[in-house]
Tab-separated table of C-alpha atoms and ligand atoms in Angstrom:
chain	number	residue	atom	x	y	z
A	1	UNK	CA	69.798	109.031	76.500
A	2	UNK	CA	69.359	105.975	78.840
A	3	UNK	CA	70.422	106.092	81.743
A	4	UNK	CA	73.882	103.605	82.592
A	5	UNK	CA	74.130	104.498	85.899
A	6	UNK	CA	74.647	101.684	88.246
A	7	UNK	CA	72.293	101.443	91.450
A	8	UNK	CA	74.410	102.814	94.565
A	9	UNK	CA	75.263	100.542	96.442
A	10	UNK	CA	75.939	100.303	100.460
A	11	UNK	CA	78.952	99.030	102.167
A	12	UNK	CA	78.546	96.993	105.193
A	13	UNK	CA	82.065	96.583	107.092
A	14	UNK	CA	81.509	94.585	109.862
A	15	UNK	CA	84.489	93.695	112.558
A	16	UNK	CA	87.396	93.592	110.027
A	17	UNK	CA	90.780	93.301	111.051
A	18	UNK	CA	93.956	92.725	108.742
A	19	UNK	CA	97.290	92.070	110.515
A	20	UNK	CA	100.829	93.293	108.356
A	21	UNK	CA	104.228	92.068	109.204
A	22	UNK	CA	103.027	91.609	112.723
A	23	UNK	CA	100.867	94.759	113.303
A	24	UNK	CA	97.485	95.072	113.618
A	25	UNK	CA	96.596	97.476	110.881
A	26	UNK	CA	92.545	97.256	111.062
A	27	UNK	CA	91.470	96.001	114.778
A	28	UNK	CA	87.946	94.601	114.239
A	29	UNK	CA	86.801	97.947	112.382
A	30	UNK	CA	82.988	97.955	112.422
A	31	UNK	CA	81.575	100.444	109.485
A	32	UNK	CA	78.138	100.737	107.700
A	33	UNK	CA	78.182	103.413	104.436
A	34	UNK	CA	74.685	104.187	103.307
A	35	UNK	CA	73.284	103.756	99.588
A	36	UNK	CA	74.566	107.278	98.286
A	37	UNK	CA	76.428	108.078	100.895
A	38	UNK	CA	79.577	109.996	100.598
A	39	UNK	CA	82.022	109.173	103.584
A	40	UNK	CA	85.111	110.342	104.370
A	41	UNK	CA	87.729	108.025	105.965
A	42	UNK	CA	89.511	110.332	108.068
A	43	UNK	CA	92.550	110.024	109.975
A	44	UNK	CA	96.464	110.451	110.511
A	45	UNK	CA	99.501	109.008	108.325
A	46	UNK	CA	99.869	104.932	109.140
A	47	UNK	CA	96.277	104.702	110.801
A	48	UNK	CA	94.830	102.142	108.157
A	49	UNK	CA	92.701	104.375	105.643
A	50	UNK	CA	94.426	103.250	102.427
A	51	UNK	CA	94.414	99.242	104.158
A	52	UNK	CA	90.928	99.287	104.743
A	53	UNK	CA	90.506	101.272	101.186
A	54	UNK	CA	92.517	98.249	99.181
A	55	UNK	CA	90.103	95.824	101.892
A	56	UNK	CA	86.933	97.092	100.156
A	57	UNK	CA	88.238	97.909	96.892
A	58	UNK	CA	89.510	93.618	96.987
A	59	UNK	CA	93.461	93.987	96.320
A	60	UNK	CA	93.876	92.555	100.191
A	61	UNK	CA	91.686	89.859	101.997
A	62	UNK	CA	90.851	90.221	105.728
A	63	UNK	CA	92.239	88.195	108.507
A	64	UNK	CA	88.643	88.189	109.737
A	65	UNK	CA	85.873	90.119	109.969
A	66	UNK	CA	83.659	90.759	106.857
A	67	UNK	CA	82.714	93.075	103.731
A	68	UNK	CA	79.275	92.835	101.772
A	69	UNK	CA	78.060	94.911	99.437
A	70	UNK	CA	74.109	95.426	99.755
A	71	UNK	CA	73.206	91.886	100.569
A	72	UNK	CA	76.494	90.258	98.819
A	73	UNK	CA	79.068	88.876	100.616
A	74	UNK	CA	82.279	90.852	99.466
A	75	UNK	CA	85.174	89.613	101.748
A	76	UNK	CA	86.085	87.439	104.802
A	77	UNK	CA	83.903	84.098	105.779
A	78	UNK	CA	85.753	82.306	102.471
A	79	UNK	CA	84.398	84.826	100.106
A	80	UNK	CA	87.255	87.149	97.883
A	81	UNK	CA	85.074	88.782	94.990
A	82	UNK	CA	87.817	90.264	92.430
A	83	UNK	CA	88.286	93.571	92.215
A	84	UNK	CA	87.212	93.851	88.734
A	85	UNK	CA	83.826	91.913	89.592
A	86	UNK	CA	83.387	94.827	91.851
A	87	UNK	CA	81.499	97.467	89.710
A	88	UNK	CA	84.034	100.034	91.723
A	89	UNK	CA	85.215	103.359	90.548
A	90	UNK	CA	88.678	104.243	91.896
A	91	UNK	CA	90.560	107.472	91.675
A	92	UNK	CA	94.397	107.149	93.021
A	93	UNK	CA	96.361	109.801	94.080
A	94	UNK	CA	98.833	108.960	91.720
A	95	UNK	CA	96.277	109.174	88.736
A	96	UNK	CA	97.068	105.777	87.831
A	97	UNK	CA	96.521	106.793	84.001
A	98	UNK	CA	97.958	104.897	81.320
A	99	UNK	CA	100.571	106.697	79.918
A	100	UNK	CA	100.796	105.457	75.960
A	101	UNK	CA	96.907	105.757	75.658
A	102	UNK	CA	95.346	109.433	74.789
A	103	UNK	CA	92.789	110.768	77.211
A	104	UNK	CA	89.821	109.496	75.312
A	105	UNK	CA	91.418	106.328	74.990
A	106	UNK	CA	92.072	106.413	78.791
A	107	UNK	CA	88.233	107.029	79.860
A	108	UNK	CA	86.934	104.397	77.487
A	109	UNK	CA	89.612	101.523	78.847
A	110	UNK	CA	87.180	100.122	81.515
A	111	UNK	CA	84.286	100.103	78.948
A	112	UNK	CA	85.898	97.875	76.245
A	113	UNK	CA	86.656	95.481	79.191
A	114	UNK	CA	83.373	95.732	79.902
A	115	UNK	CA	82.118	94.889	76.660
A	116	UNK	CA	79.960	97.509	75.872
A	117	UNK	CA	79.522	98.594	72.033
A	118	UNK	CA	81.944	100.926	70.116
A	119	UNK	CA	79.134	104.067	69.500
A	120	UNK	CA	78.555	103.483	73.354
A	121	UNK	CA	81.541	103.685	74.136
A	122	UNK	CA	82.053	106.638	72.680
A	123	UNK	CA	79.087	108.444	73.311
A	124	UNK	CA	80.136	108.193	77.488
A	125	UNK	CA	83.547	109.103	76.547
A	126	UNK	CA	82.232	111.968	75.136
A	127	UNK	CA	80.042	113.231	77.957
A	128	UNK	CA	82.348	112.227	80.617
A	129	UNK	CA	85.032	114.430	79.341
A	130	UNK	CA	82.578	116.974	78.906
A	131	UNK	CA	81.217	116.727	82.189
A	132	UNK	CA	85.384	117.058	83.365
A	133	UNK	CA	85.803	119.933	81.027
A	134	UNK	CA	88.129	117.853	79.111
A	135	UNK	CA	86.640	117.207	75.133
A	136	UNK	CA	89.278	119.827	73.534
A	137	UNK	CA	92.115	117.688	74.762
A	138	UNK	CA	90.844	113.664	74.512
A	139	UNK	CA	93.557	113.238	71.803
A	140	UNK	CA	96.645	114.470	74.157
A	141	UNK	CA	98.690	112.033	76.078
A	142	UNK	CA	98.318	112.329	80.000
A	143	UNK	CA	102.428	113.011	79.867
A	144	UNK	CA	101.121	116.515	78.073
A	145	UNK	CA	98.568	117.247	80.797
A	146	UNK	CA	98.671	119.209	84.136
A	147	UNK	CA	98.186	117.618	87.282
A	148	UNK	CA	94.833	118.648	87.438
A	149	UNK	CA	94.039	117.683	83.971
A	150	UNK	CA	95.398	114.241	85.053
A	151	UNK	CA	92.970	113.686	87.723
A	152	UNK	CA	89.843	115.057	85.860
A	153	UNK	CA	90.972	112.493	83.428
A	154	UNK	CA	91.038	109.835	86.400
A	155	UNK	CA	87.758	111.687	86.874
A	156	UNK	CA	86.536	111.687	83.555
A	157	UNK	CA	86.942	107.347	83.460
A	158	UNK	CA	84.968	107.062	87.083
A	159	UNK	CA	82.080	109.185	85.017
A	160	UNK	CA	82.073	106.987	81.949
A	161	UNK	CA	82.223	103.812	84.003
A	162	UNK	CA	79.382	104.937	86.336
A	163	UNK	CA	79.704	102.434	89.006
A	164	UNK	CA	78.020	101.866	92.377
A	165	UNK	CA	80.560	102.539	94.397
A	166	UNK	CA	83.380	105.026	93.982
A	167	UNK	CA	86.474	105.323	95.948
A	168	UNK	CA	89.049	107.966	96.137
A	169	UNK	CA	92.325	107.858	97.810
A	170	UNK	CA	93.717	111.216	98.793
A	171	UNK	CA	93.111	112.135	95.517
A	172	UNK	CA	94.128	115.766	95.981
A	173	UNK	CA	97.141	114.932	97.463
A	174	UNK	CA	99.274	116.038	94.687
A	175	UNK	CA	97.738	119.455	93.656
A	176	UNK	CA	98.464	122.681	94.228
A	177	UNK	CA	96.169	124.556	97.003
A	178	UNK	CA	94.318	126.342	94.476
A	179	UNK	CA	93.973	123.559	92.291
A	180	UNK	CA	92.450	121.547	95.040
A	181	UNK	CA	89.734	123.799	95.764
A	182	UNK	CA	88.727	123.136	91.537
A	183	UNK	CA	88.915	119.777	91.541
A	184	UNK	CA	87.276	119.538	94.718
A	185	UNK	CA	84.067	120.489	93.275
A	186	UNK	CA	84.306	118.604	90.410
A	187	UNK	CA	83.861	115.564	93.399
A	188	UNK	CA	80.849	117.341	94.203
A	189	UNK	CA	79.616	117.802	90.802
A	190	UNK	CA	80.209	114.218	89.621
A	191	UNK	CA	78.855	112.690	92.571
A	192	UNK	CA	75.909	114.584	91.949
A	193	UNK	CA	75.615	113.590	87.844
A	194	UNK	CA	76.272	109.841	89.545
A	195	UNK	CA	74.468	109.418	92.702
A	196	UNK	CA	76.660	107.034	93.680
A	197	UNK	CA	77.870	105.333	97.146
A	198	UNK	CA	81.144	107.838	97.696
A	199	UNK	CA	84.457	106.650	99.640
A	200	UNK	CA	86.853	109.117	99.999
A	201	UNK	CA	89.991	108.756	102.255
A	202	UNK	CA	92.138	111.879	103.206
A	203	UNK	CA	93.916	113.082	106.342
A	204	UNK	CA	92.876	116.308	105.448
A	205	UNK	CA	90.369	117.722	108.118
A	206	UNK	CA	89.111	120.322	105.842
A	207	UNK	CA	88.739	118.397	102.849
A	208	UNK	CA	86.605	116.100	104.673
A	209	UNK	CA	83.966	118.699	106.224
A	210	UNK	CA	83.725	120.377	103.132
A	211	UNK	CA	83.083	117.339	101.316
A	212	UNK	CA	81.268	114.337	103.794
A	213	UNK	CA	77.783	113.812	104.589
A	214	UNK	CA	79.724	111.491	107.483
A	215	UNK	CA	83.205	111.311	108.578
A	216	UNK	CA	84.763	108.428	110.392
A	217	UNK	CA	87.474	108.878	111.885
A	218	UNK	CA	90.438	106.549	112.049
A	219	UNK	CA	93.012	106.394	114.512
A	220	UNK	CA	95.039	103.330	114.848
A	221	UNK	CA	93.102	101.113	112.922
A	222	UNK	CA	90.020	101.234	114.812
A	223	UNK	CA	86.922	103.904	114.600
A	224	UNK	CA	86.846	106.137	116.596
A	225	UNK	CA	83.912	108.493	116.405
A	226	UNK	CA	81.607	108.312	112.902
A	227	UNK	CA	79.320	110.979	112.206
A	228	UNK	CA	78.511	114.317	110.077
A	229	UNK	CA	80.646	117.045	110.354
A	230	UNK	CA	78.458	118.893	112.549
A	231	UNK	CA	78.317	116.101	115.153
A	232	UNK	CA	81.920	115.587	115.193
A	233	UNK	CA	83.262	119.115	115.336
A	234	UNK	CA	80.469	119.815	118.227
A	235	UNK	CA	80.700	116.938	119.872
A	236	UNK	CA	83.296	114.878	119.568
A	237	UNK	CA	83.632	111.718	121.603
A	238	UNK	CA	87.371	111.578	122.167
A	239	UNK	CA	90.483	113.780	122.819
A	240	UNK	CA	92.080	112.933	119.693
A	241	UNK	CA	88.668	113.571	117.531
A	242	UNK	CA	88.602	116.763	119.136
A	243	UNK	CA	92.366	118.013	118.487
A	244	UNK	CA	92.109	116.284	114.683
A	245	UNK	CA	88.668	117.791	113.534
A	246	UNK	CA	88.521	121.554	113.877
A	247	UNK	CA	91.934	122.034	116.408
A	248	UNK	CA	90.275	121.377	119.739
A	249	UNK	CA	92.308	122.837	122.401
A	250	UNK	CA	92.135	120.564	125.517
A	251	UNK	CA	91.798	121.833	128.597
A	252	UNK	CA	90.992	120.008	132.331
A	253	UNK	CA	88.518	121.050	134.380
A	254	UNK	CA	85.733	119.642	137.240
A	255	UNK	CA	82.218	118.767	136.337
A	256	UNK	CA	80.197	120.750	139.721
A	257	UNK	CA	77.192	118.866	138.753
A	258	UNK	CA	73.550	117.664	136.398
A	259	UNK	CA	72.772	119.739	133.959
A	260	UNK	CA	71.247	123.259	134.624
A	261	UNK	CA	69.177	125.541	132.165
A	262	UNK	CA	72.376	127.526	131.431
A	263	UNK	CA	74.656	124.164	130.947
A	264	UNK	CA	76.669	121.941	132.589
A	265	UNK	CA	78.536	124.014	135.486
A	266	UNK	CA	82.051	123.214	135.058
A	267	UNK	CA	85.118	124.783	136.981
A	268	UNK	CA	87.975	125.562	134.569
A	269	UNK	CA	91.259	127.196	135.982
A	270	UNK	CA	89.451	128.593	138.965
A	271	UNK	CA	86.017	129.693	136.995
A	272	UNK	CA	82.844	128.581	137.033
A	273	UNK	CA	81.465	128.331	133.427
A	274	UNK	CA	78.624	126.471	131.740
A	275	UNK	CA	79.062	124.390	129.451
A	276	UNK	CA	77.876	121.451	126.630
A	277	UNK	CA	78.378	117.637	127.818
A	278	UNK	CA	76.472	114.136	127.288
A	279	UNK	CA	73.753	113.535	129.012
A	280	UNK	CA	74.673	111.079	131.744
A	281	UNK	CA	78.306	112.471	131.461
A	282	UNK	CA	79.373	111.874	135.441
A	283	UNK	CA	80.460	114.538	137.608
A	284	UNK	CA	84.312	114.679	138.727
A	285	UNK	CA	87.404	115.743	137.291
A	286	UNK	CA	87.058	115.624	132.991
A	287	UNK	CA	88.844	117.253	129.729
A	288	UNK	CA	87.177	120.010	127.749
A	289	UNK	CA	87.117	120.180	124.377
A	290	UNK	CA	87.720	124.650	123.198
A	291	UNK	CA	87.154	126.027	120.008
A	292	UNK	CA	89.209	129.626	118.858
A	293	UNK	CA	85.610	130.968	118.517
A	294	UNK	CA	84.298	129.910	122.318
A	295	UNK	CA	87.078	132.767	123.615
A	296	UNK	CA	86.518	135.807	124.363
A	297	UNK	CA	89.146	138.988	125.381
A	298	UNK	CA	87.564	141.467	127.831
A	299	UNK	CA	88.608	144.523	129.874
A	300	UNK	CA	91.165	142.755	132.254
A	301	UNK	CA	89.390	141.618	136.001
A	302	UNK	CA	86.291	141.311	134.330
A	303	UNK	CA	83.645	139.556	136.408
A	304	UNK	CA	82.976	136.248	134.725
A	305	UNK	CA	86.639	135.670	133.346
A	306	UNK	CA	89.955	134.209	133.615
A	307	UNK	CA	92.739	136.479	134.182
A	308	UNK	CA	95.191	136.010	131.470
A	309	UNK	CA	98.171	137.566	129.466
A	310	UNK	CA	97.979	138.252	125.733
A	311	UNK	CA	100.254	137.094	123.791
A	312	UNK	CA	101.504	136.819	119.977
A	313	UNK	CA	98.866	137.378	117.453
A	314	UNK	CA	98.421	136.700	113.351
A	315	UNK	CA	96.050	138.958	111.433
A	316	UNK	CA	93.888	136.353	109.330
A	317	UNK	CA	92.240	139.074	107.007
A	318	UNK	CA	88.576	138.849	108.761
A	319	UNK	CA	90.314	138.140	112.261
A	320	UNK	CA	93.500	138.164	114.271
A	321	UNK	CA	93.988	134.636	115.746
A	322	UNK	CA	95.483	135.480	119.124
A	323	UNK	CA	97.809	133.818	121.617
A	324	UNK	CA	96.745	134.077	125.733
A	325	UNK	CA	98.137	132.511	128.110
A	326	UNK	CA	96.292	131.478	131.656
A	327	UNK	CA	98.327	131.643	134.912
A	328	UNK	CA	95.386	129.538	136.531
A	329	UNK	CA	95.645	126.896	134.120
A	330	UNK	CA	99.177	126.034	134.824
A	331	UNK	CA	100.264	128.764	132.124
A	332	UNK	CA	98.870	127.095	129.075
A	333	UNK	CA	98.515	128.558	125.458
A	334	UNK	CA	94.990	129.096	124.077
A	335	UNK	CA	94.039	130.645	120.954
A	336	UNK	CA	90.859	132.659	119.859
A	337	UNK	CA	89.460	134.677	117.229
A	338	UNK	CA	89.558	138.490	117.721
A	339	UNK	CA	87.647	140.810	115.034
A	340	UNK	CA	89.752	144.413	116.140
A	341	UNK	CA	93.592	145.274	116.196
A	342	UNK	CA	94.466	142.932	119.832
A	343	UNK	CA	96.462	144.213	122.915
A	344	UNK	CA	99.781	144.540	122.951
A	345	UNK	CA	101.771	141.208	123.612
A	346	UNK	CA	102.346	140.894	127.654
A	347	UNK	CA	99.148	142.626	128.457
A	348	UNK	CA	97.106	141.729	131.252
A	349	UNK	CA	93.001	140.773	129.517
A	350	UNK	CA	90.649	139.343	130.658
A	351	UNK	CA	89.610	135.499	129.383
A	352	UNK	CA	85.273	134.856	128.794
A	353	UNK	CA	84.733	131.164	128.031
A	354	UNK	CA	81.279	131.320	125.948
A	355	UNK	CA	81.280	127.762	124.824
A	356	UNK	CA	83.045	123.748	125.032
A	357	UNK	CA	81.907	120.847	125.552
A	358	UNK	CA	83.211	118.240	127.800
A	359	UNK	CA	84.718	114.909	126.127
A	360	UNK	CA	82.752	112.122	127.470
A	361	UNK	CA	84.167	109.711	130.022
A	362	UNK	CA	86.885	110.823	132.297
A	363	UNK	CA	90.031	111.383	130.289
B	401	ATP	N1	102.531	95.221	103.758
B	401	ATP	C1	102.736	95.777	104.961
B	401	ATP	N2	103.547	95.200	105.882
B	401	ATP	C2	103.731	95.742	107.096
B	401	ATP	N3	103.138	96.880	107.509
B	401	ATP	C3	102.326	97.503	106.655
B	401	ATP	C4	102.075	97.001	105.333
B	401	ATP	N4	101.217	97.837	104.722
B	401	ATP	C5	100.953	98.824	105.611
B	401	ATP	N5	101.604	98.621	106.762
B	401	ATP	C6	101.555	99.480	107.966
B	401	ATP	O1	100.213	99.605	108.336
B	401	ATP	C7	99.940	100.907	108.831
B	401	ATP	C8	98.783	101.531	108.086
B	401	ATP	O2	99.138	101.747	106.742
B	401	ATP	P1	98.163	102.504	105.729
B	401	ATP	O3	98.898	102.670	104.436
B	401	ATP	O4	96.856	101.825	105.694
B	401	ATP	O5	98.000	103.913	106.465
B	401	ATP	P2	97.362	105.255	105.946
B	401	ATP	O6	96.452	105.704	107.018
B	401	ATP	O7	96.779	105.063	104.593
B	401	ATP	O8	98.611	106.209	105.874
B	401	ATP	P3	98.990	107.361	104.794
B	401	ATP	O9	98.040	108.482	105.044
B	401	ATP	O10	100.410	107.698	105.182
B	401	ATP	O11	98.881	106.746	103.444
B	401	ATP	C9	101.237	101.674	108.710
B	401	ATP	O12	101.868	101.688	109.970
B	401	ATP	C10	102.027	100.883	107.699
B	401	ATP	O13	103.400	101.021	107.937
């Protein structure tokens, strides 16, 4: 068979904005998605993602800034390119199926407006409902479908169309957990059979570290850290990437000095750790970015710990994820992973920081 595919494409976003009844929605938003790439837009309800998603989909032009595609000129600087001149795949949250056409006749709609010929047609019908697990029910209506059989349909018609580009708006929104996890591979799988340029917008922080190869993350219309899941759960570069990705528990604490062999020696709540930072990060007074898995209880007074007070705890199956609170750090609530049965709420523990890393700047 030949192959249709259409070449990936990359997406070049370069200082968009887009104001909306007053508010600035995208605020000069500079993004570059890589030929194959599969980014996730990440970020909190009302911080842009589905505004800049309709921006390089074409439904909306910007106030300025630019889009381009490869080498071509999308958006902005007089240029608006029709959606449907595009080559774009889109999956909706909603589905967005047609509901008088049968599921066959769904996937093939964007190939007859394409022109292509009937046994063509048909022939990547076929395979893309195959590929979706789909070819016992093309003839149903999407009314007589499950949700998830809905959006393997909207699936199914990205597959057939095989475009360049293919974006996705929180397009597990509307399934049921363990439906999600299903049709979350079939992402993987058909963005494997495609190889194309990926877009995927969510607010959910696990969907998009399962899924990216980056993840930019949104947060009031402007970027504000971009990079693989790795970089951004280990180091991210703001308070509010660090809460959003992974639950970062923020804590202050002094910077003693340059980096040692051990770390960065940091003072938190009267104890001197060592810890991860930027190189170049200034000494002084900064926020630290905890993880559940940098804690550690020990045998209370410890050498090396935090005095602190156990509190509530939830048994997670392979852990217990326990409440402590630290007297030395004004009280506060952290949480951490513990593998046996924990102390008793109100005991006194001991606190071992093994691990953070220290936002960069002074926050
Ligand atoms: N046509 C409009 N007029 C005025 N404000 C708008 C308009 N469209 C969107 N907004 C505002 O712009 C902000 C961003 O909206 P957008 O839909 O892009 O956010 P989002 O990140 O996709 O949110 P969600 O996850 O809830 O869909 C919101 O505060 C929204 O109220």
């Amino acid at each position: 068979m030949t192959d249709f595919r259409a070449p990936p494409v990359s997406v070049t976003i370069d200082r968009l904005t887009r104001r909306l009844g007053g508010v600035t929605v995208l605020d000069n938003l500079s993004l570059s998605i890589a030929r194959g790439e599969f980014m996730v837009i990440l970020g909190e309800s009302g911080c842009g993602k589905t505004t800049l998603l309709r921006q390089i989909a074409g439904f909306d032009a910007p106030d300025s800034g630019t889009i381009h595609f490869g080498e071509r000129l999308m958006s902005g600087a007089g240029a608006t390119v029709p959606p449907e001149k595009r080559n774009l795949g889109i999956v909706f949250q909603s589905y967005a199926l047609w509901p008088h056409l049968s599921v066959a006749e769904n996937v093939r709609f964007g190939l007859e407006l394409a022109g292509l010929p009937t046994q063509a047609q048909e022939a990547r019908v076929a395979q893309a409902l195959a590929q979706v697990g789909l070819s016992g029910l093309a003839g149903r209506k999407p009314s007589d479908l499950s949700g998830g059989q809905r959006q393997r349909v909207a699936l199914a018609r990205c597959l057939a169309k095989a475009p360049g580009l293919v974006l996705l708006d929180e397009p597990l929104a509307n399934l049921d957990p363990a439906l999600r996890q299903s049709v979350r591979q079939e992402f993987v799988a058909m963005r494997r059979a495609l190889g194309s340029t990926f877009l995927y917008v969510t607010h959910d922080q696990s969907e998009a570290l399962a899924l990216a190869d980056r993840i930019a993350v949104l947060h009031q219309g402007r970027l504000a850290q971009c990079g693989a899941p790795q970089t951004l759960y280990r180091t991210p570069a703001t308070a509010h990437v660090a809460r959003f990705v992974g639950d970062g528990m923020l804590v202050p604490a002094v910077l003693l000095g340059g980096k040692e062999a051990a770390g960065f020696p940091t003072e938190i709540g009267g104890l001197r750790v060592f810890l991860r930072a930027k190189t170049g990060q200034e000494p002084g007074v900064v926020t630290v970015c905890l993880r559940a898995h940098d804690l550690e209880i020990t045998p209370p007074g410890s050498p090396g710990t935090l005095a602190a007070v156990a509190g509530g705890a939830m048994y997670q199956g392979s852990h217990w994820r326990v409440s402590v609170s630290v007297p030395s750090l004004g009280d506060r609530w952290l949480e951490l992973e513990h593998r046996v049965p924990p102390p008793e709420p109100g005991s006194a523990i001991g606190l071992a920081i093994r691990d953070g890393w220290i936002i960069p700047g002074a926050e």
